[in-house]
Amino acid sequence: MINLFRTLTGISAVAVLGAVVTVGTPQIASAQGAAAAAQSALPKKNLKDQGEYDIYNEVSKDVLGRNFPKALTDLATWTQKYPDSEYKDERQYFYIQSYNGSNQPAKALDAAAELLNKDLKTSLDPSTILQVLYATAVSAAKITASDSAAVPTPQEVATGEKAARQLLDFAKDFFAPEKKTAGVSEADWNKGKSDVETVGKAALLSIATFPATQAMKQYAATKDAAHCATAEGVYTKVLQEYPENAQISYALAGALGCQQKTDPNKVQQAVYEYARAAALEPGKGGLDPAGRKQVDDYLKRIYTTVHGSDEGLDKLKQQAMASPLPPAGFHIETIAEISTRKENEFKEKNPQLAMWMGIKRQLTEPNGDQYFESTLKNADVPKLKGTLIEGKPACRSKELLVAISEPDQQGTPRAEITLKLDAPLTGKPEPGEIQFKGIPSAFTREPLMLTMDTEKAGIDGLKVTPCTPAPAARPGGVKKSVPKKK
């Protein structure tokens, strides 16, 4: 199963925003440019004493050095000794960063809940607000991702969604061209905005699909297809919101496929979604090249399993590109349906041969004797077409041996029908095509031979030639001697 949100695993705000915003510490000292102006507009805060100043600096160094376990220890000391610090909001920000950095997304979300209930612009500078929202969104994506072992509470999910939406809104203003930080290139500034928006959107997507993720985990544990149906409903709704996302099409295909025992038609829809996931191009909502090839290979296998060959697969991909969901009445012709269609077409074009092939098939099956005795024996079989091989005896035949060649049959045709005539022929039957009717009267399985009682007058196309007369014998049987030459 492709991990829909693998790219967010291990992400921290420090890693992505490094070149764009001042990372790790809200500045107590004066900053430069726009950051200084924004900070000066905030209410003035003071550290209580040298002890709090020292703890603050220690926590700042911990976070900047990515020593998150130590940061959490120092934060606990700070909280215990200075519970009413004027820097409570900054301290909460450090908690979010440290929990996120130490891969404890649930605690990061719990820590963020308190801050997100406030108007952050009244207590934190823009860079810190951005990082609060960013780290909270990353934690939300982590904990709701398909490979997360943790199960977030409804409050944690709500906190993550709130942070992700605020992050997308805040980024528009923060990364406005006129607010670009001095010394940061335009390319880096735009990349910072793109990275932030990517995390915000990915978090919202992960949160939206979280109920489906949980349902599929329950299916894996119970094999109850009802969970797949739940996931299908969620993925379908999300796909309508994110129609160009190949990852959701892929996930929806999985949810559809695991319902095949209760609803075989779901397999058809699953194949369509696999086709869409394979068809969407990288950079336009599609999977990366490796993931795309993986899906494409699987698509070919499952399509061939359903259809019998890869004929029509390219056309299916083109169709899937047009819509995220299959159109009404979408159907892939199955192997059984193709076989039935071809059989009906063959019957229409070759009714006599098709009838014989049906009779022969039933005679050669394990219950062939029963079929002959109960159904075929003494029945009035409609006219058949075959090739006369020989007559027995060769002259004034009483029986005719007939072969009926099947499509693509190799080698010399072998007689499988004996026509037992009501009266001997007047001459010698010539090999060739004939049509005949008869009443089955006997049957042997190995080698197959069906005997049919037939009126010779009812055989069409039968050619009879005079028998070659035997040489006349001399009277008395005495051989005439030939005089020797002298």
Coordinates of C-alpha atoms in Angstrom, one line a residue:
M1 CA 0.0 0.0 0.0
I2 CA 1.4 3.4 -0.9
N3 CA 1.7 5.7 2.1
L4 CA -0.3 8.8 1.2
F5 CA 1.6 11.2 3.5
R6 CA 5.0 9.6 3.8
T7 CA 6.6 12.9 2.8
L8 CA 5.5 14.5 6.1
T9 CA 7.1 11.8 8.3
G10 CA 9.7 13.5 10.5
I11 CA 9.1 17.0 9.2
S12 CA 9.6 19.8 11.7
A13 CA 9.1 23.5 11.2
V14 CA 12.9 24.0 11.7
A15 CA 13.7 21.8 8.8
V16 CA 11.5 23.5 6.2
L17 CA 11.4 27.2 7.2
G18 CA 15.1 27.6 7.9
A19 CA 16.1 30.1 5.3
V20 CA 12.9 32.1 5.4
V21 CA 12.0 32.8 9.0
T22 CA 14.0 33.2 12.2
V23 CA 13.9 29.7 13.5
G24 CA 13.6 28.4 17.1
T25 CA 13.3 31.4 19.3
P26 CA 11.0 34.3 19.5
Q27 CA 13.3 37.2 19.9
I28 CA 13.4 39.1 23.2
A29 CA 16.1 41.5 21.9
S30 CA 15.1 43.9 19.2
A31 CA 15.0 42.5 15.7
Q32 CA 15.4 44.2 12.3
G33 CA 13.0 45.3 9.7
A34 CA 9.4 44.1 9.6
A35 CA 10.0 41.6 12.4
A36 CA 11.1 44.4 14.8
A37 CA 8.1 46.5 13.8
A38 CA 5.7 43.6 14.4
Q39 CA 7.3 42.8 17.8
S40 CA 7.2 46.4 18.9
A41 CA 3.5 46.4 18.5
L42 CA 3.0 43.6 21.0
P43 CA 2.5 44.2 24.7
K44 CA 5.8 44.5 26.6
K45 CA 6.8 41.4 28.5
N46 CA 9.3 40.8 31.1
L47 CA 11.1 37.8 32.5
K48 CA 10.6 37.6 36.3
D49 CA 14.3 37.3 37.2
Q50 CA 17.7 36.0 36.2
G51 CA 16.6 32.4 36.9
E52 CA 13.8 32.6 34.3
Y53 CA 16.1 34.3 31.9
D54 CA 18.6 31.5 32.2
I55 CA 15.9 28.8 31.7
Y56 CA 14.5 30.7 28.7
N57 CA 17.9 30.8 27.1
E58 CA 18.5 27.2 27.8
V59 CA 15.3 26.1 26.2
S60 CA 16.1 28.3 23.2
K61 CA 19.4 26.6 22.8
D62 CA 17.8 23.1 23.2
V63 CA 15.3 23.8 20.4
L64 CA 17.8 25.4 18.1
G65 CA 20.1 22.4 18.6
R66 CA 17.2 20.0 18.1
N67 CA 17.8 18.5 21.5
F68 CA 14.1 18.0 22.1
P69 CA 14.2 15.6 25.0
K70 CA 16.3 18.1 27.0
A71 CA 14.1 20.9 25.9
L72 CA 11.1 19.1 27.3
T73 CA 12.9 18.6 30.6
D74 CA 13.9 22.3 30.8
L75 CA 10.4 23.3 29.8
A76 CA 8.9 21.3 32.7
T77 CA 11.3 23.1 35.1
W78 CA 10.3 26.5 33.6
T79 CA 6.6 25.6 34.0
Q80 CA 7.0 24.4 37.6
K81 CA 9.1 27.4 38.8
Y82 CA 7.3 30.1 36.8
P83 CA 3.7 28.9 36.2
D84 CA 2.5 32.5 35.6
S85 CA 5.3 33.7 33.3
E86 CA 4.6 36.5 31.0
Y87 CA 6.1 34.3 28.4
K88 CA 3.6 31.6 28.7
D89 CA 2.6 31.7 25.1
E90 CA 6.2 31.6 23.9
R91 CA 6.7 28.7 26.3
Q92 CA 3.7 26.9 24.8
Y93 CA 5.3 27.4 21.4
F94 CA 8.4 25.7 22.6
Y95 CA 6.4 22.8 23.8
I96 CA 4.7 22.4 20.4
Q97 CA 8.1 22.5 18.7
S98 CA 9.7 20.0 21.1
Y99 CA 6.8 17.6 21.1
N100 CA 6.7 17.7 17.3
G101 CA 10.4 17.3 17.0
S102 CA 10.5 14.3 19.3
N103 CA 7.6 12.7 17.3
Q104 CA 4.9 13.1 19.9
P105 CA 2.2 14.6 17.7
A106 CA -0.7 14.1 20.1
K107 CA 1.1 16.1 22.8
A108 CA 2.0 18.8 20.3
L109 CA -1.7 19.1 19.4
D110 CA -2.7 19.2 23.0
A111 CA -0.2 21.9 23.7
A112 CA -1.4 23.9 20.6
A113 CA -5.1 23.8 21.6
E114 CA -4.6 26.4 24.3
L115 CA -2.8 28.8 22.0
L116 CA -5.2 28.4 19.1
N117 CA -8.1 29.6 21.3
K118 CA -6.4 33.0 21.5
D119 CA -5.8 35.7 19.0
L120 CA -2.1 34.9 18.4
K121 CA -1.4 38.3 16.8
T122 CA -1.9 40.0 20.2
S123 CA 0.9 38.0 21.9
L124 CA 3.3 36.5 19.4
D125 CA 5.3 37.9 16.5
P126 CA 4.5 36.7 12.9
S127 CA 7.4 34.4 12.6
T128 CA 6.5 32.6 15.8
I129 CA 2.8 32.4 14.8
L130 CA 3.8 30.9 11.5
Q131 CA 5.9 28.2 13.2
V132 CA 3.1 27.5 15.8
L133 CA 0.6 26.9 13.0
Y134 CA 3.1 25.0 10.8
A135 CA 4.3 22.6 13.6
T136 CA 0.7 22.0 14.7
A137 CA -0.3 21.2 11.1
V138 CA 2.6 18.8 10.7
S139 CA 1.7 17.0 13.9
A140 CA -1.9 16.7 12.7
A141 CA -0.7 15.2 9.4
K142 CA 1.5 12.7 11.3
I143 CA -1.1 11.5 13.7
T144 CA -3.8 11.1 11.1
A145 CA -1.6 9.5 8.5
S146 CA -2.2 5.9 7.3
D147 CA 0.9 4.5 9.0
S148 CA 0.4 6.3 12.4
A149 CA -0.1 3.9 15.3
A150 CA -1.6 6.7 17.5
V151 CA -5.3 7.5 17.5
P152 CA -6.0 11.2 18.0
T153 CA -8.9 12.4 20.0
P154 CA -11.7 14.4 18.3
Q155 CA -10.3 17.5 20.0
E156 CA -6.8 16.8 18.6
V157 CA -8.2 16.4 15.1
A158 CA -10.2 19.6 15.5
T159 CA -7.0 21.5 16.7
G160 CA -5.0 20.2 13.7
E161 CA -7.7 21.2 11.2
K162 CA -8.0 24.6 12.8
A163 CA -4.2 25.1 12.6
A164 CA -4.0 23.9 9.0
R165 CA -6.7 26.3 7.8
Q166 CA -5.2 29.2 9.8
L167 CA -1.8 28.4 8.3
L168 CA -3.0 28.7 4.8
D169 CA -4.7 32.0 5.5
F170 CA -1.7 33.3 7.5
A171 CA 0.8 32.4 4.8
K172 CA -0.9 34.6 2.2
D173 CA -0.1 37.7 4.3
F174 CA 3.2 36.5 5.8
F175 CA 4.7 35.8 2.4
A176 CA 3.4 38.8 0.6
P177 CA 6.1 40.1 -1.8
E178 CA 6.4 43.4 0.0
K179 CA 7.1 41.6 3.3
K180 CA 10.1 39.6 2.1
T181 CA 12.8 39.4 4.7
A182 CA 16.0 41.2 3.9
G183 CA 18.7 38.9 2.7
V184 CA 16.3 36.2 1.5
S185 CA 16.2 35.6 -2.2
E186 CA 12.9 35.8 -4.0
A187 CA 13.2 32.1 -5.0
D188 CA 13.7 31.1 -1.3
W189 CA 10.8 33.3 -0.2
N190 CA 8.5 31.7 -2.7
K191 CA 9.7 28.3 -1.9
G192 CA 9.0 29.0 1.8
K193 CA 5.4 29.9 0.9
S194 CA 5.1 26.8 -1.3
D195 CA 6.4 24.5 1.5
V196 CA 4.1 26.0 4.1
E197 CA 1.0 25.7 1.8
T198 CA 2.0 22.1 1.0
V199 CA 2.0 21.2 4.6
G200 CA -1.3 23.0 5.3
K201 CA -3.0 21.2 2.4
A202 CA -1.5 17.8 3.2
A203 CA -2.6 18.2 6.8
L204 CA -6.2 19.0 5.7
L205 CA -6.1 16.0 3.3
S206 CA -4.8 13.7 6.0
I207 CA -7.5 14.8 8.4
A208 CA -10.2 14.5 5.8
T209 CA -9.2 10.9 5.0
F210 CA -8.6 9.9 8.6
P211 CA -12.0 8.2 9.1
A212 CA -11.2 6.1 6.0
T213 CA -7.8 5.3 7.3
Q214 CA -9.3 4.1 10.5
A215 CA -11.9 2.1 8.7
M216 CA -9.3 0.3 6.6
K217 CA -7.3 -0.6 9.7
Q218 CA -10.4 -2.1 11.2
Y219 CA -10.9 -4.1 8.0
A220 CA -7.4 -5.4 8.2
A221 CA -8.1 -6.6 11.7
T222 CA -11.6 -8.0 11.2
K223 CA -11.9 -8.7 7.4
D224 CA -15.4 -7.2 7.7
A225 CA -16.1 -5.5 4.3
A226 CA -18.5 -3.1 6.0
H227 CA -15.4 -1.1 7.1
C228 CA -14.4 -1.0 3.4
A229 CA -17.7 0.5 2.5
T230 CA -17.3 3.2 5.2
A231 CA -13.8 4.0 3.7
E232 CA -15.3 4.1 0.2
G233 CA -17.8 6.8 1.2
V234 CA -15.1 8.9 2.8
Y235 CA -12.6 8.6 0.0
T236 CA -15.3 9.3 -2.6
K237 CA -16.2 12.5 -0.8
V238 CA -12.6 13.6 -0.5
L239 CA -11.8 12.8 -4.1
Q240 CA -14.6 15.1 -5.2
E241 CA -12.8 17.9 -3.3
Y242 CA -9.4 16.8 -4.5
P243 CA -10.1 15.4 -8.0
E244 CA -6.5 15.6 -9.2
N245 CA -5.0 13.6 -6.3
A246 CA -3.9 10.2 -7.5
Q247 CA -3.2 9.1 -4.0
I248 CA -6.9 9.3 -3.1
S249 CA -7.9 7.5 -6.2
Y250 CA -5.4 4.7 -5.3
A251 CA -6.8 4.6 -1.7
L252 CA -10.4 4.5 -3.0
A253 CA -9.4 1.6 -5.3
G254 CA -8.3 -0.4 -2.3
A255 CA -11.5 0.3 -0.4
L256 CA -13.5 -0.8 -3.4
G257 CA -11.5 -3.9 -4.0
C258 CA -11.9 -5.3 -0.6
Q259 CA -15.7 -5.4 -1.1
Q260 CA -15.5 -7.9 -4.0
K261 CA -16.9 -10.8 -2.0
T262 CA -20.1 -8.9 -1.0
D263 CA -20.4 -6.9 -4.3
P264 CA -18.3 -8.2 -7.2
N265 CA -19.1 -5.1 -9.2
K266 CA -16.9 -3.1 -6.9
V267 CA -13.9 -4.7 -8.6
Q268 CA -14.8 -2.9 -11.9
Q269 CA -14.8 0.5 -10.1
A270 CA -11.5 -0.4 -8.4
V271 CA -9.9 -1.0 -11.7
Y272 CA -11.1 2.4 -12.9
E273 CA -9.5 4.1 -9.9
Y274 CA -6.2 2.2 -10.3
A275 CA -6.3 3.4 -13.9
R276 CA -6.7 7.0 -12.9
A277 CA -4.0 6.8 -10.2
A278 CA -1.6 5.3 -12.9
A279 CA -2.6 7.9 -15.6
L280 CA -2.3 11.1 -13.7
E281 CA 1.2 12.6 -14.3
P282 CA 3.7 13.5 -11.6
G283 CA 3.6 17.2 -10.9
K284 CA -0.1 17.3 -11.8
G285 CA -1.5 15.4 -8.9
G286 CA 0.0 12.1 -9.9
L287 CA 2.3 9.8 -8.0
D288 CA 6.1 10.0 -8.2
P289 CA 7.6 7.9 -11.0
A290 CA 8.3 4.9 -8.8
G291 CA 4.9 4.9 -7.2
R292 CA 3.2 5.4 -10.6
K293 CA 5.0 2.4 -12.1
Q294 CA 4.1 0.3 -9.1
V295 CA 0.4 1.1 -9.6
D296 CA 0.6 0.7 -13.4
D297 CA 2.1 -2.8 -13.0
Y298 CA -0.6 -3.8 -10.6
L299 CA -3.3 -2.3 -12.8
K300 CA -2.1 -4.4 -15.7
R301 CA -2.3 -7.5 -13.6
I302 CA -5.8 -6.9 -12.2
Y303 CA -7.2 -5.6 -15.6
T304 CA -5.9 -8.8 -17.3
T305 CA -7.4 -10.9 -14.5
V306 CA -10.8 -9.3 -15.2
H307 CA -10.7 -8.9 -19.0
G308 CA -8.4 -11.7 -20.0
S309 CA -5.8 -9.5 -21.8
D310 CA -4.6 -5.9 -21.7
E311 CA -6.6 -5.0 -24.8
G312 CA -8.4 -1.8 -24.1
L313 CA -6.3 -0.8 -21.1
D314 CA -4.9 2.3 -22.8
K315 CA -8.4 3.4 -23.7
L316 CA -9.4 2.9 -20.0
K317 CA -6.6 5.1 -18.8
Q318 CA -7.7 7.9 -21.2
Q319 CA -11.2 7.5 -20.0
A320 CA -10.1 7.7 -16.3
M321 CA -8.2 10.9 -17.0
A322 CA -11.5 12.6 -17.8
S323 CA -13.2 12.1 -14.5
P324 CA -12.1 11.1 -10.9
L325 CA -15.1 8.7 -10.6
P326 CA -16.3 6.2 -13.1
P327 CA -19.3 7.3 -15.2
A328 CA -22.7 5.7 -14.7
G329 CA -22.9 2.3 -16.3
F330 CA -19.1 1.9 -16.4
H331 CA -18.2 -1.7 -17.1
I332 CA -15.2 -3.8 -18.2
E333 CA -16.1 -6.9 -20.2
T334 CA -15.1 -9.9 -18.1
I335 CA -13.5 -13.1 -19.4
A336 CA -16.8 -15.0 -18.9
E337 CA -18.7 -12.3 -20.8
I338 CA -16.2 -12.3 -23.6
S339 CA -16.4 -16.1 -23.8
T340 CA -20.3 -16.0 -23.8
R341 CA -20.3 -13.3 -26.5
K342 CA -17.9 -15.2 -28.7
E343 CA -19.8 -18.4 -28.2
N344 CA -23.1 -16.7 -29.2
E345 CA -21.4 -15.1 -32.3
F346 CA -20.1 -18.5 -33.3
K347 CA -23.5 -20.2 -32.8
E348 CA -25.0 -17.5 -35.0
K349 CA -22.5 -18.0 -37.8
N350 CA -22.0 -21.8 -37.5
P351 CA -25.2 -23.2 -35.9
Q352 CA -24.6 -26.8 -37.0
L353 CA -21.0 -27.0 -35.9
A354 CA -21.9 -25.2 -32.6
M355 CA -24.6 -27.8 -32.0
W356 CA -22.2 -30.7 -32.5
M357 CA -19.6 -29.1 -30.3
G358 CA -22.1 -28.8 -27.5
I359 CA -23.2 -32.4 -27.9
K360 CA -19.6 -33.6 -28.0
R361 CA -18.6 -31.5 -24.9
Q362 CA -21.4 -33.1 -22.9
L363 CA -20.6 -36.6 -24.1
T364 CA -17.0 -36.3 -23.0
E365 CA -17.7 -34.9 -19.6
P366 CA -17.7 -37.2 -16.6
N367 CA -21.4 -37.6 -16.7
G368 CA -21.5 -38.1 -20.4
D369 CA -23.1 -41.6 -20.1
Q370 CA -25.9 -40.1 -18.1
Y371 CA -26.4 -37.3 -20.6
F372 CA -26.6 -39.8 -23.5
E373 CA -29.1 -42.1 -21.8
S374 CA -31.3 -39.3 -20.4
T375 CA -31.2 -36.7 -23.1
L376 CA -29.6 -37.7 -26.4
K377 CA -30.6 -41.3 -26.9
N378 CA -33.5 -41.6 -29.3
A379 CA -33.8 -37.9 -29.7
D380 CA -34.5 -36.3 -33.1
V381 CA -31.2 -34.4 -33.6
P382 CA -31.4 -31.5 -36.1
K383 CA -29.4 -31.8 -39.3
L384 CA -25.6 -31.7 -38.9
K385 CA -22.8 -31.1 -41.4
G386 CA -19.7 -33.2 -41.6
T387 CA -17.2 -34.9 -43.8
L388 CA -17.7 -38.5 -45.0
I389 CA -14.5 -40.4 -44.3
E390 CA -15.4 -43.9 -45.6
G391 CA -18.2 -46.4 -45.9
K392 CA -18.4 -49.9 -44.4
P393 CA -18.3 -52.0 -46.3
A394 CA -16.6 -50.0 -49.0
C395 CA -19.2 -51.1 -51.6
R396 CA -22.9 -51.0 -50.9
S397 CA -22.1 -49.6 -47.5
K398 CA -24.5 -50.1 -44.6
E399 CA -22.6 -47.6 -42.3
L400 CA -20.9 -44.3 -43.0
L401 CA -18.1 -42.9 -40.8
V402 CA -18.3 -39.1 -40.5
A403 CA -15.9 -36.5 -39.0
I404 CA -16.8 -33.0 -38.0
S405 CA -13.8 -30.7 -37.9
E406 CA -13.7 -28.0 -35.2
P407 CA -12.1 -24.5 -35.6
D408 CA -8.3 -24.5 -35.5
Q409 CA -8.2 -28.3 -35.4
Q410 CA -4.9 -29.8 -36.4
G411 CA -4.1 -33.0 -38.2
T412 CA -6.3 -35.4 -40.1
P413 CA -10.0 -35.4 -39.0
R414 CA -11.1 -38.5 -37.1
A415 CA -14.5 -40.0 -37.5
E416 CA -16.6 -39.6 -34.4
I417 CA -20.1 -40.3 -35.8
T418 CA -21.3 -43.6 -37.4
L419 CA -24.4 -43.3 -39.5
K420 CA -26.2 -46.6 -39.5
L421 CA -28.3 -46.6 -42.7
D422 CA -31.8 -48.0 -43.0
A423 CA -30.7 -49.8 -46.3
P424 CA -27.4 -50.4 -48.0
L425 CA -26.2 -47.9 -50.6
T426 CA -26.4 -49.0 -54.3
G427 CA -22.7 -48.2 -54.8
K428 CA -19.5 -46.8 -53.2
P429 CA -19.8 -43.6 -51.1
E430 CA -17.3 -40.9 -52.1
P431 CA -15.6 -38.9 -49.3
G432 CA -16.8 -35.3 -49.1
E433 CA -19.1 -32.9 -47.2
I434 CA -22.6 -34.2 -46.4
Q435 CA -25.5 -33.0 -44.2
F436 CA -27.5 -35.6 -42.3
K437 CA -30.1 -36.2 -39.7
G438 CA -30.3 -39.1 -37.3
I439 CA -31.5 -40.7 -34.1
P440 CA -28.7 -41.5 -31.6
S441 CA -28.8 -45.1 -30.7
A442 CA -25.4 -46.0 -29.2
F443 CA -22.3 -44.3 -27.7
T444 CA -18.8 -45.1 -26.6
R445 CA -16.6 -42.6 -24.8
E446 CA -13.0 -43.7 -25.6
P447 CA -12.5 -43.3 -28.4
L448 CA -15.5 -41.2 -28.9
M449 CA -18.1 -42.6 -31.3
L450 CA -21.8 -41.7 -31.5
T451 CA -23.9 -44.1 -33.6
M452 CA -27.0 -42.6 -35.2
D453 CA -29.8 -44.4 -37.1
T454 CA -30.2 -42.6 -40.4
E455 CA -32.4 -42.8 -43.5
K456 CA -30.1 -42.7 -46.5
A457 CA -32.7 -40.7 -48.4
G458 CA -32.2 -37.9 -45.8
I459 CA -28.5 -37.4 -46.4
D460 CA -27.7 -34.4 -48.5
G461 CA -24.6 -34.1 -50.6
L462 CA -23.9 -37.9 -50.6
K463 CA -22.2 -39.0 -53.8
V464 CA -22.3 -42.7 -54.7
T465 CA -20.3 -44.2 -57.6
P466 CA -20.7 -47.7 -59.1
C467 CA -18.7 -50.4 -57.4
T468 CA -15.8 -51.7 -59.5
P469 CA -16.8 -55.2 -60.8
A470 CA -14.5 -58.1 -59.8
P471 CA -12.5 -59.8 -62.6
A472 CA -14.5 -62.7 -64.3
A473 CA -13.3 -66.3 -63.5
R474 CA -12.6 -68.8 -66.3
P475 CA -14.9 -71.8 -66.5
G476 CA -13.8 -74.7 -64.3
G477 CA -11.2 -72.5 -62.8
V478 CA -8.5 -73.9 -65.2
K479 CA -5.7 -71.5 -65.9
K480 CA -4.9 -71.1 -69.6
S481 CA -1.2 -71.9 -70.3
V482 CA 0.9 -69.5 -72.4
P483 CA 2.9 -71.2 -75.2
K484 CA 6.6 -70.8 -74.8
K485 CA 8.5 -69.2 -77.7
K486 CA 10.8 -71.5 -79.6

